[in-house]
Short mmCIF file of C-alpha atoms in Angstrom, two decimals:
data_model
loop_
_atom_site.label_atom_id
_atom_site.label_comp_id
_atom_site.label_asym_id
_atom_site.label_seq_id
_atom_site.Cartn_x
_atom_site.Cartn_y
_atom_site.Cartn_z
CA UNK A 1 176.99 56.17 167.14
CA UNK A 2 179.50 53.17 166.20
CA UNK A 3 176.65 50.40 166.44
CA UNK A 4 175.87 47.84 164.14
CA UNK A 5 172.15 47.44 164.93
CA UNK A 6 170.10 44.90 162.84
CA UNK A 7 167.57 45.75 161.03
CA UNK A 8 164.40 44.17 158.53
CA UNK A 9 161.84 44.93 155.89
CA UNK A 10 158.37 45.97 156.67
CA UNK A 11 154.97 46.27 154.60
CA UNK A 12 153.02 48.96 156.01
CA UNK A 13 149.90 51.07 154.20
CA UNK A 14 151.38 49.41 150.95
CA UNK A 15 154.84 51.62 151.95
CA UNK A 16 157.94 49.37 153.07
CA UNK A 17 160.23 50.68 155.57
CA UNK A 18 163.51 49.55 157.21
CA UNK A 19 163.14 49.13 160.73
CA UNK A 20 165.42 48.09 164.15
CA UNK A 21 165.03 44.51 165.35
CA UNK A 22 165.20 46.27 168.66
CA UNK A 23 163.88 48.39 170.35
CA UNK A 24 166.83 49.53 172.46
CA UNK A 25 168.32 50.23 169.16
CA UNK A 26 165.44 52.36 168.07
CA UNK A 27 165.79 54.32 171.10
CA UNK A 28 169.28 55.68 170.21
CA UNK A 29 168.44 57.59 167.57
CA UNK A 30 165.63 59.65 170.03
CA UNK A 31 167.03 59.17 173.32
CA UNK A 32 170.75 59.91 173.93
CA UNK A 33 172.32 58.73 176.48
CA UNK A 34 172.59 61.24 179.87
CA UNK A 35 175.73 62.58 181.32
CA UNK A 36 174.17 60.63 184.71
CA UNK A 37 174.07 57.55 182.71
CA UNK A 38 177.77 57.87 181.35
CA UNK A 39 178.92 58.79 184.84
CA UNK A 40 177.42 55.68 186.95
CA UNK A 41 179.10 53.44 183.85
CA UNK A 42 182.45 54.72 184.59
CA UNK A 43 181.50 54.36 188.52
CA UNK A 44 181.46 51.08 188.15
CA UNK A 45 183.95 50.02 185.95
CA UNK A 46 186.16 51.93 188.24
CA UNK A 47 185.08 50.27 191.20
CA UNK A 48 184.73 46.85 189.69
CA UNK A 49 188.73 48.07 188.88
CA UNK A 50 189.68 49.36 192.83
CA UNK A 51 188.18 45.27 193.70
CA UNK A 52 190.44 43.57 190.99
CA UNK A 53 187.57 43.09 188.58
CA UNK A 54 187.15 43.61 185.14
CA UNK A 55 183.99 44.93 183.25
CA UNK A 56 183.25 46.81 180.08
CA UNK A 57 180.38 48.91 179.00
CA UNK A 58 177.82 48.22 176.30
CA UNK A 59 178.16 45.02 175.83
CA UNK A 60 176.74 42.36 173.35
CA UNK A 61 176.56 38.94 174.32
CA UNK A 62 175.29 36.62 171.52
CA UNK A 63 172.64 34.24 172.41
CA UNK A 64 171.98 31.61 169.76
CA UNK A 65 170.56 34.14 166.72
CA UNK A 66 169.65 37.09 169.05
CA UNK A 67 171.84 38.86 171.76
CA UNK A 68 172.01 40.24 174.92
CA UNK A 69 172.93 44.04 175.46
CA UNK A 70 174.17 45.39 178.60
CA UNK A 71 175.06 48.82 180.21
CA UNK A 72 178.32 47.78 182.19
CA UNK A 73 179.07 43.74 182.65
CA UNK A 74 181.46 42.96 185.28
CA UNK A 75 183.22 40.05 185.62
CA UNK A 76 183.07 38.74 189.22
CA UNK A 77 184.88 35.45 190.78
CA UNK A 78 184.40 32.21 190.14
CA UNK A 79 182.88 33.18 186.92
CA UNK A 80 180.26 35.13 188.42
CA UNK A 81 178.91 37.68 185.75
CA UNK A 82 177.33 40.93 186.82
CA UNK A 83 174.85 42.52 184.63
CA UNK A 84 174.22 46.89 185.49
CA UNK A 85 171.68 48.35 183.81
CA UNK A 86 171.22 52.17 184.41
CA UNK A 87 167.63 53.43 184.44
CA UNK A 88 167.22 57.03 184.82
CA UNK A 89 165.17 58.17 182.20
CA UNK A 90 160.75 57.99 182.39
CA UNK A 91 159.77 55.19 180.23
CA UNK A 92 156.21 54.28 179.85
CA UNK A 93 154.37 51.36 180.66
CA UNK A 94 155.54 49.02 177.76
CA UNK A 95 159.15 49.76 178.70
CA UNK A 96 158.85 48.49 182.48
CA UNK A 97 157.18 45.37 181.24
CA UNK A 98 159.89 44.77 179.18
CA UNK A 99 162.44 44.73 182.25
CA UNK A 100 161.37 41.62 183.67
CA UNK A 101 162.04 39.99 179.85
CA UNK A 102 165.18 41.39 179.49
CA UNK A 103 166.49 40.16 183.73
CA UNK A 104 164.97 37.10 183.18
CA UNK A 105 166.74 36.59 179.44
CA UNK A 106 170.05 37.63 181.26
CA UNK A 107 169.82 35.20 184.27
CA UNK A 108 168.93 31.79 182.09
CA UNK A 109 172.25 32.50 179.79
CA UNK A 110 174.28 33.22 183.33
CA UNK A 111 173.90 37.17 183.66
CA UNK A 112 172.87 38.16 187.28
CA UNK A 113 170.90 41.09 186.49
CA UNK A 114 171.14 44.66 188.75
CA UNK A 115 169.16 47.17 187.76
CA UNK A 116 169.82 50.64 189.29
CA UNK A 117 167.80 54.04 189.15
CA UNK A 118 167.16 57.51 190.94
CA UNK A 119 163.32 56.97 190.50
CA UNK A 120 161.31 55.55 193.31
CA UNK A 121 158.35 54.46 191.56
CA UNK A 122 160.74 52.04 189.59
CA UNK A 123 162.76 50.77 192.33
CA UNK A 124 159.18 49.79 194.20
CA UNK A 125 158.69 47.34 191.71
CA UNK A 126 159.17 43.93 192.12
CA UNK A 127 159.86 42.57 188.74
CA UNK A 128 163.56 42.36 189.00
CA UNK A 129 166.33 43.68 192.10
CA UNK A 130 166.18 46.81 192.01
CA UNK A 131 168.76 49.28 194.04
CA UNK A 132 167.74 53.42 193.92
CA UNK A 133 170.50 56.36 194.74
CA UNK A 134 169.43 59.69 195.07
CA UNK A 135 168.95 61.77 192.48
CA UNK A 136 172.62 63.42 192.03
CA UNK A 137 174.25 65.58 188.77
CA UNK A 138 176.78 63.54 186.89
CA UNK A 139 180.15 65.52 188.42
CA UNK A 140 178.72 64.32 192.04
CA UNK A 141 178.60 60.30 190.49
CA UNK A 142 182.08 60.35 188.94
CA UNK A 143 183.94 61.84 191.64
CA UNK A 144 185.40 59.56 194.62
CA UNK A 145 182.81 59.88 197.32
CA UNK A 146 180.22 58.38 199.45
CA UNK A 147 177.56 57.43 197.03
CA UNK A 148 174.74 55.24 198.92
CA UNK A 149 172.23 52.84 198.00
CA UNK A 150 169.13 53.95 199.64
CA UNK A 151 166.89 50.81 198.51
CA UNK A 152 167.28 47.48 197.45
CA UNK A 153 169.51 46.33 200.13
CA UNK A 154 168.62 44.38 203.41
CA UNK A 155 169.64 42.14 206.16
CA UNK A 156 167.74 39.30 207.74
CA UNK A 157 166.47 39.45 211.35
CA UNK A 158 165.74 36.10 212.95
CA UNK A 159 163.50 35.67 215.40
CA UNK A 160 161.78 33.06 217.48
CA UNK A 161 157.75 33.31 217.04
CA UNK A 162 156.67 33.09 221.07
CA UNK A 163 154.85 35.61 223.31
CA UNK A 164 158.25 37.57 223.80
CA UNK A 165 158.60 38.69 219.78
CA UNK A 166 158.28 41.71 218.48
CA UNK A 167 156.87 40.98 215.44
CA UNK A 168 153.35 39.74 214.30
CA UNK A 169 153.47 36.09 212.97
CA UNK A 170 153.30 35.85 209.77
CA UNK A 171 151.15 33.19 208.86
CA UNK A 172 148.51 35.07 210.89
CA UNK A 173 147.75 33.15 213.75
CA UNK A 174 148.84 34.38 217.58
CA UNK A 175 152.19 32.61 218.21
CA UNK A 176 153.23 29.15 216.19
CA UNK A 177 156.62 28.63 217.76
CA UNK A 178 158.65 28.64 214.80
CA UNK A 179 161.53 30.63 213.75
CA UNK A 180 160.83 33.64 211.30
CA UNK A 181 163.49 36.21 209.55
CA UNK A 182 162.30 40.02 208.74
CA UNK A 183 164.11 41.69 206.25
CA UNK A 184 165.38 45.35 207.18
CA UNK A 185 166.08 48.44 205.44
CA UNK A 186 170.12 48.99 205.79
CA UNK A 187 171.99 51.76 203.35
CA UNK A 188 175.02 50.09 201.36
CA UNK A 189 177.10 52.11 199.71
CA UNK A 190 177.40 51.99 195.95
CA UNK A 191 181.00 51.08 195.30
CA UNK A 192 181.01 48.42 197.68
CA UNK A 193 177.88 47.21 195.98
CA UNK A 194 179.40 46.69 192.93
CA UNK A 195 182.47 45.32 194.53
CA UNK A 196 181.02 42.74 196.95
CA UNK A 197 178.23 41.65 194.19
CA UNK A 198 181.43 40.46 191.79
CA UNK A 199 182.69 38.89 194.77
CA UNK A 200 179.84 36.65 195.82
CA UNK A 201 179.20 38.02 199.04
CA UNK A 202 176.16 39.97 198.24
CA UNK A 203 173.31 37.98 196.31
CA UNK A 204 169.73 38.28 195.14
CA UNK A 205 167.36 36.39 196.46
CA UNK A 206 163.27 36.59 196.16
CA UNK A 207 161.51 36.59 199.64
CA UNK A 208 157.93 35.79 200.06
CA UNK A 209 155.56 37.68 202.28
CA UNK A 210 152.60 36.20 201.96
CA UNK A 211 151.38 36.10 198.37
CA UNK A 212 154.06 38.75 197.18
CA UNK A 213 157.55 37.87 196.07
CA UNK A 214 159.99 40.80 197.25
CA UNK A 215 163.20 40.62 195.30
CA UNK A 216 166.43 42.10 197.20
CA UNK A 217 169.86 41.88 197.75
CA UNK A 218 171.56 40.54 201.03
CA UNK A 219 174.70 38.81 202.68
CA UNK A 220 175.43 35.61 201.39
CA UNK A 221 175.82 34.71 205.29
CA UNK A 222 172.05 35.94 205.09
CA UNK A 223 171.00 33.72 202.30
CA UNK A 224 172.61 30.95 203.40
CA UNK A 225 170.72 31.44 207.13
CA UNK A 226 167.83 31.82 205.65
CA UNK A 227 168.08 28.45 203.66
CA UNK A 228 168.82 26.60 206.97
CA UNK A 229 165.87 28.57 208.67
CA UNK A 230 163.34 26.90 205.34
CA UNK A 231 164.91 23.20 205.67
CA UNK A 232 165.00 23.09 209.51
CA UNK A 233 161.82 22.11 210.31
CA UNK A 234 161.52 19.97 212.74
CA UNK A 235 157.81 19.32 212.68
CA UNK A 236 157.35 17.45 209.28
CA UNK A 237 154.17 17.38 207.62
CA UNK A 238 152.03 14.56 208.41
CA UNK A 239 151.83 11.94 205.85
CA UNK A 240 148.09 11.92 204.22
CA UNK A 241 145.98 9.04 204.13
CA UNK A 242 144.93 7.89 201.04
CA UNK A 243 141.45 7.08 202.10
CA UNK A 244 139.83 8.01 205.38
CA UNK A 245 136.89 6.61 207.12
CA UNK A 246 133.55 7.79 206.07
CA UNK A 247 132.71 11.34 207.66
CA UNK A 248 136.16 11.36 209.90
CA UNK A 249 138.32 14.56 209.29
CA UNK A 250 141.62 14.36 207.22
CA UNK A 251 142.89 17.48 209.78
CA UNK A 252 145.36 16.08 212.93
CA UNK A 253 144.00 15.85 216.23
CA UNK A 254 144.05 18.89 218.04
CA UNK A 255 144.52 17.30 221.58
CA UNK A 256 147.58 15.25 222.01
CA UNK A 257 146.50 12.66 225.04
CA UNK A 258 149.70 10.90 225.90
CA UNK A 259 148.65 7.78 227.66
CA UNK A 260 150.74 6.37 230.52
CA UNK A 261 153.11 3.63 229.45
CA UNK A 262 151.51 1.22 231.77
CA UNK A 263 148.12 2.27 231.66
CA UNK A 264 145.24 -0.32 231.40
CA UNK A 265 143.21 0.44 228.13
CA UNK A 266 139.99 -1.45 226.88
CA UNK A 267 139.83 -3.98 224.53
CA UNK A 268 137.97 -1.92 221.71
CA UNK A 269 141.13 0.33 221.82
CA UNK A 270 143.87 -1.61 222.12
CA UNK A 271 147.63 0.16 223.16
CA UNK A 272 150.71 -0.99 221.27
CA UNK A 273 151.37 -3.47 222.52
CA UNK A 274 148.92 -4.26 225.52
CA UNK A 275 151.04 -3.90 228.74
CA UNK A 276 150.41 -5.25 232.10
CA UNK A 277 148.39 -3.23 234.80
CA UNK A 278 150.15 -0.95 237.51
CA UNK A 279 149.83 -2.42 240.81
CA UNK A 280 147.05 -0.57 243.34
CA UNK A 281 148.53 1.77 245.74
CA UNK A 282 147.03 -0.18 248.47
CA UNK A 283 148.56 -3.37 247.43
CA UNK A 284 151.51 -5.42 248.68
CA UNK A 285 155.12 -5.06 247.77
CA UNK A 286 155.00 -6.27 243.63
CA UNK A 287 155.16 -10.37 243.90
CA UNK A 288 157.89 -12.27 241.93
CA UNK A 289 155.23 -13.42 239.04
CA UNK A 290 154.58 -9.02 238.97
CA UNK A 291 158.42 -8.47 238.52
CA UNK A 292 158.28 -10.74 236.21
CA UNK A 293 155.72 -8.67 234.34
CA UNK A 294 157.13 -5.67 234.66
CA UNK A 295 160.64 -7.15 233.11
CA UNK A 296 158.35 -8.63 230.41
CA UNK A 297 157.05 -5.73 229.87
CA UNK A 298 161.14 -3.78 229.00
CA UNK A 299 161.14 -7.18 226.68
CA UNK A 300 158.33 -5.96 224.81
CA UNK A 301 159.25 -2.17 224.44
CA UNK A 302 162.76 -3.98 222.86
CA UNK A 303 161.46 -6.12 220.47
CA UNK A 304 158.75 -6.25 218.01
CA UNK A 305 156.72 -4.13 216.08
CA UNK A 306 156.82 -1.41 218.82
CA UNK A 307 160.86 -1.87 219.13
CA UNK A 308 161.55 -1.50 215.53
CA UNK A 309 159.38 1.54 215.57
CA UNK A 310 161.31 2.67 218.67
CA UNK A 311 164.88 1.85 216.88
CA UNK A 312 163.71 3.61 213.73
CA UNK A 313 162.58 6.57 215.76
CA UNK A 314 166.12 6.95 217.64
CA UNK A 315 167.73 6.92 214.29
CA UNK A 316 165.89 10.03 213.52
CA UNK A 317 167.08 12.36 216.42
CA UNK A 318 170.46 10.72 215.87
CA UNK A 319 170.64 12.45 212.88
CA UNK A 320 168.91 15.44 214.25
CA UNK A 321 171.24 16.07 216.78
CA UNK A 322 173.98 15.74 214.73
CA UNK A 323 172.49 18.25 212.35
CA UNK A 324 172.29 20.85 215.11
CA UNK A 325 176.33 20.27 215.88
CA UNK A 326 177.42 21.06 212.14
CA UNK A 327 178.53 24.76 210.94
CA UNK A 328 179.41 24.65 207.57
CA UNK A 329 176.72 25.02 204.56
CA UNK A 330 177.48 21.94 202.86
CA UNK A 331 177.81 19.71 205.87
CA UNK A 332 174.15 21.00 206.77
CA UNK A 333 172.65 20.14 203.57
CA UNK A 334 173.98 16.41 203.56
CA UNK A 335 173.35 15.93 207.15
CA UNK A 336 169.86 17.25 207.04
CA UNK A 337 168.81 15.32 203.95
CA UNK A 338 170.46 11.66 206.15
CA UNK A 339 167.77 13.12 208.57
CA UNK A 340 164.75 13.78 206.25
CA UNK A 341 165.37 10.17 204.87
CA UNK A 342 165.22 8.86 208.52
CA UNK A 343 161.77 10.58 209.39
CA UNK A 344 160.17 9.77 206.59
CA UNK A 345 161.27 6.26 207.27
CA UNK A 346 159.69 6.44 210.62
CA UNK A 347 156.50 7.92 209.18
CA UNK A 348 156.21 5.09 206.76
CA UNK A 349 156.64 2.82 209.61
CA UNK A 350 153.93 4.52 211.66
CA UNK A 351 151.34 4.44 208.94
CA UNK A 352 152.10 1.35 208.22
CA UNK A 353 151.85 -0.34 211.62
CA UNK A 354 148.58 1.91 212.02
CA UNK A 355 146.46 0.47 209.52
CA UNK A 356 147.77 -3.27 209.83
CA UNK A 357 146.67 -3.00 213.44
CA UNK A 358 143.82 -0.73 213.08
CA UNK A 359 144.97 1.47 215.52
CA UNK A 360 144.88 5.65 216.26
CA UNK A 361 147.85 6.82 214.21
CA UNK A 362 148.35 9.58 216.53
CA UNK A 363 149.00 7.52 219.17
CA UNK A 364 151.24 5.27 217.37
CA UNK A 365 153.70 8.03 216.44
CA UNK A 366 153.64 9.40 220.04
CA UNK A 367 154.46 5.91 221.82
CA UNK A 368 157.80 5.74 220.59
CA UNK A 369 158.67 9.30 221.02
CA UNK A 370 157.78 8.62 224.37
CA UNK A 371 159.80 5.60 225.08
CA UNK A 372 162.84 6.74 222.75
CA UNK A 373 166.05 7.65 225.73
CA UNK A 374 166.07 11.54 226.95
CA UNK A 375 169.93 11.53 226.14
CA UNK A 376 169.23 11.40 222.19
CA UNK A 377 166.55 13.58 222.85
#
């Protein structure tokens, strides 16, 4: 058939025998390839040819002392290299385990891997992204035509996880106020597949529902969307404590009290820092030693422990709000990595003032969320 296929010496029941190194090339001599298989090849290479791509069937690409066999290869844009492999024919069990080998050999020596079929059982597997056509004769593949991808493909609907949603939350409990995406169904069809994959504007990507992975193609407008929708969250995890009091619980409070800034608390639970008490209702207009409390009082909230934690804290939704007022992809990722650095800076702060003081930590990190300007807010 015009390949050079290596081969080695066996022993076997005291008989040697000459036999393939692989077993793709095995398979040649017992399973010729279909008309259907010959057809979607030159689909694609004509395709790849309509977008101003080039591509080539069969091809070998050497890796170290082995190699790297591939139905059709496009080459895509900024060196993007697409990798089709055709499966139409049944292959048994040991076959289909081999296809997550043989995607995950292509994709660590820079082969994006698409793996196309007619059969549904194989494209409901998850072990590489899969994309399933109906099954069509070979003279309705190769002519020009609507050929569609009926699985494999989807785009992303975000949603906000409140009593109006549709959808069920996904981490199983009622509503948790974050933002979720779903991933729909949509039909693609096949020549703009193979055009817009070369081109970068379709990708793979591997969604996780739950304790499955899902691997499927979408938008790079998608992808990138759905990598802002994992790095924006607002509520960080809590930092953990390294060693808790004896029998107290490791979980966050599930009451937030939010104590009045002037409130009067008692000694054995001391605010940060103590502040003066409100005048009575009942009382006289506030005396000039009380204003002089209350402007004490502003002094404190400036300075000190509590206004570092206060500056720190405003530094934080600084850089939030400027993360929120940025479009492109890149400008998002620096942005919201100046604003990671800045929380954790205030959680360190928190913990730390905490545990010097012996204080609720809780109510540490609320005080200067409380105090910090509504404008930055």
């Amino acid at each position: 058939m015009g390949v050079e296929a290596p081969m080695h010496l066996r022993m076997r029941g005291g008989r040697r025998e000459a036999v393939h190194e692989r077993r793709e090339d095995e398979e040649r001599h017992t399973a010729p390839m279909s008309d259907e298989h010959k057809a979607y090849q030159e689909r694609i290479l004509r395709a790849a040819q309509e977008g101003g791509f080039s591509g080539d069937s069969e091809v070998r690409t050497g890796v170290g002392r082995s190699w790297i066999q591939t139905d059709t290869l496009v080459e895509g844009a900024d060196g993007r290299r697409i990798g089709w492999e055709v499966q139409l024919s049944t292959i048994d069990e040991s076959g289909l385990r081999g296809v997550r080998a043989r995607a995950a050999k292509a994709t660590k020596n820079g082969i994006t891997p698409a793996w196309h079929t007619d059969r549904a059982a194989y494209a409901q597997r998850n072990d590489t992204h899969w994309t399933r056509s109906d099954h069509l004769p070979a003279y309705v593949i190769t002519r020009t035509g609507d050929l569609r991808i009926v699985s494999g493909f989807r785009v992303l609907e975000f949603w906000h996880c409140d009593t109006r949603s549709l959808y069920p939350c996904p981490h199983g409990i009622r509503r948790c106020g974050k933002a979720h995406a779903t991933p729909k169904p949509r039909d693609v069809l096949f020549d703009d597949m193979v055009r817009q994959t070369a081109a970068g504007t379709i990708v793979p990507i591997q969604f996780r529902a739950g304790t499955t992975v899902h691997r499927y193609w979408i938008t790079s407008a998608d992808r990138d969307r759905l990598d802002d929708l994992h790095s924006d969250d607002t509520r960080l995890p809590p930092e953990r404590e390294t060693a808790s009091a004896h029998g107290a619980s490791r979980n966050r409070p599930t009451c937030k009290p939010v104590a009045p800034l002037a409130a009067h608390t008692p000694p054995s639970q001391p605010s940060i820092p103590a502040q003066p008490s409100a005048p009575a209702v009942e009382t006289a207009p506030a005396a000039p030693e009380q204003q002089a409390g209350h402007t004490q009082q502003k002094a404190d909230s400036s300075t000190g422990p509590l206004g570092e934690l206060i500056a720190l804290q405003q530094a934080a939704d600084d850089a939030h709000l400027r993360l929120q007022h940025i479009h492109g992809h890149r400008e998002r990722e620096q942005q919201r990595q100046v604003w990671r650095d800045a929380a954790a800076t205030v959680q360190a702060a928190v913990t730390h003032y905490a545990r010097t003081q012996s204080l609720n930590r809780h109510e540490v990190e609320a005080r200067p969320r409380q105090l910090v300007p509504r404008t930055v807010q």
